[in-house]
PDB file of C-alpha atoms in Angstrom:
ATOM      1  CA  UNK A   1      35.545  33.529  -7.943  1.00 51.00           C
ATOM      2  CA  UNK A   2      33.951  34.979 -11.038  1.00 55.00           C
ATOM      3  CA  UNK A   3      36.026  34.491 -14.170  1.00 50.00           C
ATOM      4  CA  UNK A   4      35.245  34.280 -17.840  1.00 48.00           C
ATOM      5  CA  UNK A   5      36.315  31.258 -19.855  1.00 42.00           C
ATOM      6  CA  UNK A   6      39.774  30.623 -21.208  1.00 33.00           C
ATOM      7  CA  UNK A   7      38.316  28.998 -24.261  1.00 32.00           C
ATOM      8  CA  UNK A   8      37.248  32.467 -25.403  1.00 33.00           C
ATOM      9  CA  UNK A   9      40.685  33.994 -24.846  1.00 34.00           C
ATOM     10  CA  UNK A  10      39.862  36.062 -21.776  1.00 35.00           C
ATOM     11  CA  UNK A  11      42.467  38.164 -20.005  1.00 34.00           C
ATOM     12  CA  UNK A  12      42.613  40.243 -16.857  1.00 35.00           C
ATOM     13  CA  UNK A  13      43.935  43.780 -16.609  1.00 33.00           C
ATOM     14  CA  UNK A  14      44.602  45.561 -13.346  1.00 34.00           C
ATOM     15  CA  UNK A  15      47.392  47.650 -11.876  1.00 30.00           C
ATOM     16  CA  UNK A  16      47.540  45.482  -8.765  1.00 32.00           C
ATOM     17  CA  UNK A  17      46.646  41.856  -8.168  1.00 32.00           C
ATOM     18  CA  UNK A  18      42.891  41.915  -8.385  1.00 38.00           C
ATOM     19  CA  UNK A  19      41.422  39.158  -6.314  1.00 39.00           C
ATOM     20  CA  UNK A  20      43.789  37.127  -4.122  1.00 39.00           C
ATOM     21  CA  UNK A  21      43.699  33.396  -4.766  1.00 37.00           C
ATOM     22  CA  UNK A  22      42.041  33.726  -8.173  1.00 35.00           C
ATOM     23  CA  UNK A  23      41.359  30.375  -9.742  1.00 32.00           C
ATOM     24  CA  UNK A  24      41.330  29.204 -13.324  1.00 28.00           C
ATOM     25  CA  UNK A  25      38.472  30.665 -15.365  1.00 32.00           C
ATOM     26  CA  UNK A  26      35.196  28.794 -15.527  1.00 35.00           C
ATOM     27  CA  UNK A  27      33.150  28.029 -18.622  1.00 33.00           C
ATOM     28  CA  UNK A  28      31.196  30.842 -20.249  1.00 37.00           C
ATOM     29  CA  UNK A  29      28.023  30.646 -22.238  1.00 40.00           C
ATOM     30  CA  UNK A  30      27.628  33.134 -25.071  1.00 43.00           C
ATOM     31  CA  UNK A  31      24.255  33.938 -26.583  1.00 45.00           C
ATOM     32  CA  UNK A  32      23.803  35.731 -29.861  1.00 40.00           C
ATOM     33  CA  UNK A  33      21.554  38.755 -30.169  1.00 45.00           C
ATOM     34  CA  UNK A  34      22.263  40.129 -26.689  1.00 58.00           C
ATOM     35  CA  UNK A  35      24.491  43.122 -26.037  1.00 66.00           C
ATOM     36  CA  UNK A  36      28.197  42.260 -25.567  1.00 77.00           C
ATOM     37  CA  UNK A  37      30.040  43.150 -22.355  1.00 85.00           C
ATOM     38  CA  UNK A  38      33.185  42.720 -20.238  1.00 90.00           C
ATOM     39  CA  UNK A  39      33.172  41.714 -16.558  1.00 91.00           C
ATOM     40  CA  UNK A  40      34.632  43.754 -13.664  1.00 95.00           C
ATOM     41  CA  UNK A  41      35.172  41.625 -10.554  1.00 95.00           C
ATOM     42  CA  UNK A  42      35.668  43.023  -7.056  1.00 97.00           C
ATOM     43  CA  UNK A  43      35.659  41.660  -3.501  1.00 97.00           C
ATOM     44  CA  UNK A  44      32.069  41.258  -2.288  1.00 96.00           C
ATOM     45  CA  UNK A  45      32.272  43.840   0.508  1.00 96.00           C
ATOM     46  CA  UNK A  46      33.394  46.622  -1.828  1.00 97.00           C
ATOM     47  CA  UNK A  47      31.030  45.447  -4.561  1.00 97.00           C
ATOM     48  CA  UNK A  48      27.980  45.442  -2.300  1.00 96.00           C
ATOM     49  CA  UNK A  49      28.858  48.924  -1.064  1.00 96.00           C
ATOM     50  CA  UNK A  50      29.199  50.086  -4.698  1.00 96.00           C
ATOM     51  CA  UNK A  51      25.816  48.535  -5.576  1.00 96.00           C
ATOM     52  CA  UNK A  52      24.236  50.496  -2.703  1.00 95.00           C
ATOM     53  CA  UNK A  53      25.902  53.708  -3.894  1.00 95.00           C
ATOM     54  CA  UNK A  54      24.734  53.199  -7.476  1.00 94.00           C
ATOM     55  CA  UNK A  55      21.184  52.269  -6.460  1.00 91.00           C
ATOM     56  CA  UNK A  56      20.832  55.324  -4.189  1.00 90.00           C
ATOM     57  CA  UNK A  57      21.568  57.628  -7.131  1.00 83.00           C
ATOM     58  CA  UNK A  58      18.625  56.986  -9.463  1.00 71.00           C
ATOM     59  CA  UNK A  59      20.391  58.891 -12.262  1.00 71.00           C
ATOM     60  CA  UNK A  60      23.262  56.386 -12.299  1.00 76.00           C
ATOM     61  CA  UNK A  61      22.107  53.273 -14.114  1.00 81.00           C
ATOM     62  CA  UNK A  62      23.412  49.969 -12.841  1.00 91.00           C
ATOM     63  CA  UNK A  63      23.483  46.941 -15.078  1.00 91.00           C
ATOM     64  CA  UNK A  64      23.506  43.251 -14.180  1.00 91.00           C
ATOM     65  CA  UNK A  65      25.634  42.159 -11.228  1.00 93.00           C
ATOM     66  CA  UNK A  66      26.807  38.595 -10.593  1.00 91.00           C
ATOM     67  CA  UNK A  67      27.873  36.975  -7.334  1.00 92.00           C
ATOM     68  CA  UNK A  68      29.843  33.795  -6.885  1.00 90.00           C
ATOM     69  CA  UNK A  69      28.330  30.986  -4.831  1.00 85.00           C
ATOM     70  CA  UNK A  70      30.840  31.544  -2.017  1.00 87.00           C
ATOM     71  CA  UNK A  71      29.841  35.251  -1.947  1.00 84.00           C
ATOM     72  CA  UNK A  72      33.525  36.252  -2.161  1.00 93.00           C
ATOM     73  CA  UNK A  73      33.260  38.381  -5.301  1.00 94.00           C
ATOM     74  CA  UNK A  74      30.788  40.407  -7.315  1.00 96.00           C
ATOM     75  CA  UNK A  75      30.956  40.906 -11.061  1.00 94.00           C
ATOM     76  CA  UNK A  76      29.628  44.008 -12.835  1.00 94.00           C
ATOM     77  CA  UNK A  77      28.841  43.732 -16.538  1.00 91.00           C
ATOM     78  CA  UNK A  78      30.364  46.693 -18.406  1.00 92.00           C
ATOM     79  CA  UNK A  79      30.682  47.643 -22.107  1.00 90.00           C
ATOM     80  CA  UNK A  80      33.087  45.638 -24.284  1.00 88.00           C
ATOM     81  CA  UNK A  81      36.547  47.189 -24.483  1.00 89.00           C
ATOM     82  CA  UNK A  82      36.493  48.323 -20.841  1.00 93.00           C
ATOM     83  CA  UNK A  83      39.194  45.769 -19.949  1.00 92.00           C
ATOM     84  CA  UNK A  84      41.722  47.507 -22.211  1.00 90.00           C
ATOM     85  CA  UNK A  85      41.829  50.609 -19.980  1.00 92.00           C
ATOM     86  CA  UNK A  86      40.626  49.282 -16.608  1.00 96.00           C
ATOM     87  CA  UNK A  87      43.105  50.219 -13.873  1.00 93.00           C
ATOM     88  CA  UNK A  88      41.182  50.234 -10.595  1.00 93.00           C
ATOM     89  CA  UNK A  89      43.359  48.701  -7.846  1.00 91.00           C
ATOM     90  CA  UNK A  90      41.787  45.707  -6.115  1.00 92.00           C
ATOM     91  CA  UNK A  91      39.595  44.838  -9.088  1.00 95.00           C
ATOM     92  CA  UNK A  92      39.947  43.073 -12.407  1.00 95.00           C
ATOM     93  CA  UNK A  93      38.252  43.482 -15.759  1.00 94.00           C
ATOM     94  CA  UNK A  94      38.022  40.494 -18.068  1.00 90.00           C
ATOM     95  CA  UNK A  95      37.194  40.592 -21.744  1.00 82.00           C
ATOM     96  CA  UNK A  96      36.191  37.800 -24.056  1.00 60.00           C
ATOM     97  CA  UNK A  97      38.687  37.891 -26.929  1.00 55.00           C
ATOM     98  CA  UNK A  98      37.664  41.460 -27.728  1.00 51.00           C
ATOM     99  CA  UNK A  99      34.152  40.351 -28.652  1.00 58.00           C
ATOM    100  CA  UNK A 100      32.577  40.742 -25.222  1.00 56.00           C
ATOM    101  CA  UNK A 101      30.383  38.298 -23.385  1.00 60.00           C
ATOM    102  CA  UNK A 102      26.758  38.287 -24.517  1.00 65.00           C
ATOM    103  CA  UNK A 103      24.322  39.054 -21.702  1.00 71.00           C
ATOM    104  CA  UNK A 104      22.387  35.834 -21.153  1.00 68.00           C
ATOM    105  CA  UNK A 105      19.221  35.271 -19.141  1.00 70.00           C
ATOM    106  CA  UNK A 106      21.066  32.784 -16.932  1.00 72.00           C
ATOM    107  CA  UNK A 107      24.324  33.680 -15.126  1.00 73.00           C
ATOM    108  CA  UNK A 108      27.152  33.249 -17.652  1.00 65.00           C
ATOM    109  CA  UNK A 109      29.751  31.976 -15.198  1.00 69.00           C
ATOM    110  CA  UNK A 110      29.660  28.505 -13.661  1.00 75.00           C
ATOM    111  CA  UNK A 111      29.045  28.718  -9.899  1.00 80.00           C
ATOM    112  CA  UNK A 112      27.449  32.162  -9.946  1.00 86.00           C
ATOM    113  CA  UNK A 113      24.044  33.791  -9.675  1.00 89.00           C
ATOM    114  CA  UNK A 114      22.484  37.174 -10.356  1.00 90.00           C
ATOM    115  CA  UNK A 115      22.530  39.756  -7.568  1.00 92.00           C
ATOM    116  CA  UNK A 116      20.865  42.116 -10.064  1.00 91.00           C
ATOM    117  CA  UNK A 117      19.559  40.302 -13.153  1.00 89.00           C
ATOM    118  CA  UNK A 118      19.698  41.835 -16.647  1.00 86.00           C
ATOM    119  CA  UNK A 119      16.987  44.368 -17.477  1.00 81.00           C
ATOM    120  CA  UNK A 120      16.128  45.972 -20.801  1.00 75.00           C
ATOM    121  CA  UNK A 121      16.492  49.546 -19.492  1.00 70.00           C
ATOM    122  CA  UNK A 122      19.971  49.037 -17.940  1.00 67.00           C
ATOM    123  CA  UNK A 123      21.950  46.666 -20.171  1.00 81.00           C
ATOM    124  CA  UNK A 124      25.410  47.263 -18.569  1.00 89.00           C
ATOM    125  CA  UNK A 125      27.039  49.576 -16.018  1.00 93.00           C
ATOM    126  CA  UNK A 126      28.948  52.629 -17.269  1.00 94.00           C
ATOM    127  CA  UNK A 127      32.639  52.053 -16.395  1.00 95.00           C
ATOM    128  CA  UNK A 128      33.229  55.677 -15.277  1.00 95.00           C
ATOM    129  CA  UNK A 129      30.213  55.506 -12.972  1.00 95.00           C
ATOM    130  CA  UNK A 130      31.361  52.123 -11.620  1.00 97.00           C
ATOM    131  CA  UNK A 131      34.904  53.424 -11.062  1.00 96.00           C
ATOM    132  CA  UNK A 132      33.553  56.363  -9.017  1.00 95.00           C
ATOM    133  CA  UNK A 133      31.268  54.071  -6.981  1.00 96.00           C
ATOM    134  CA  UNK A 134      34.110  51.616  -6.283  1.00 97.00           C
ATOM    135  CA  UNK A 135      36.380  54.483  -5.191  1.00 96.00           C
ATOM    136  CA  UNK A 136      33.682  55.832  -2.867  1.00 95.00           C
ATOM    137  CA  UNK A 137      32.994  52.326  -1.538  1.00 96.00           C
ATOM    138  CA  UNK A 138      36.704  51.815  -0.783  1.00 95.00           C
ATOM    139  CA  UNK A 139      36.818  55.106   1.145  1.00 95.00           C
ATOM    140  CA  UNK A 140      33.699  54.182   3.147  1.00 95.00           C
ATOM    141  CA  UNK A 141      35.107  50.752   4.007  1.00 95.00           C
ATOM    142  CA  UNK A 142      38.449  52.242   5.051  1.00 93.00           C
ATOM    143  CA  UNK A 143      36.683  54.812   7.264  1.00 94.00           C
ATOM    144  CA  UNK A 144      34.519  52.124   8.871  1.00 92.00           C
ATOM    145  CA  UNK A 145      37.524  49.863   9.487  1.00 92.00           C
ATOM    146  CA  UNK A 146      39.470  52.744  11.075  1.00 91.00           C
ATOM    147  CA  UNK A 147      36.623  53.331  13.571  1.00 86.00           C
ATOM    148  CA  UNK A 148      37.183  49.969  15.230  1.00 71.00           C
TER     149      UNK A 148
END
C-alpha cells in the first residue's frame, strides 16, 4: 500500500474507506527545492484505467504516478491542499502536515516505484482532471464486470 509517513503528520480524507486493509504509513523522504504535493491512492485496476484515460487525452497533463511493489495500489501526485477537499469514494488523499511532499527523483514511499516518473513539464496531476478520469475508469470497470 502507498502511504505517506506518520512522522510528517499525514492524514487521509475520503468519504468511504479508501483502500481495504490499509497498513501503517511508511517512511517518506522530503527533498527541498522540488514542488510540494499530496498523494491520491487508488486500487491498481482503477488507477491503471485512469492513467490510460489521461494519457489518451494529450491536453490533460498527468504527473508522476507511483505503484506499490505488490501492484495493489497506484498513487497520483497532486497539488498540496488537495487532501482537504478530496471526496472520491474508493480513494484516499494524504497530505504531509499541510506542507506537501516534495517530488523526489526516487520514489518517496518505501516499497514503491514509479509507473510514470516525475517530468519537468508535468509536475503533478490536476485534481479535477484526476477526479474525472477516476470516475470514468470506475464506470468502465463496472461495465466490463457486468458483461461477464
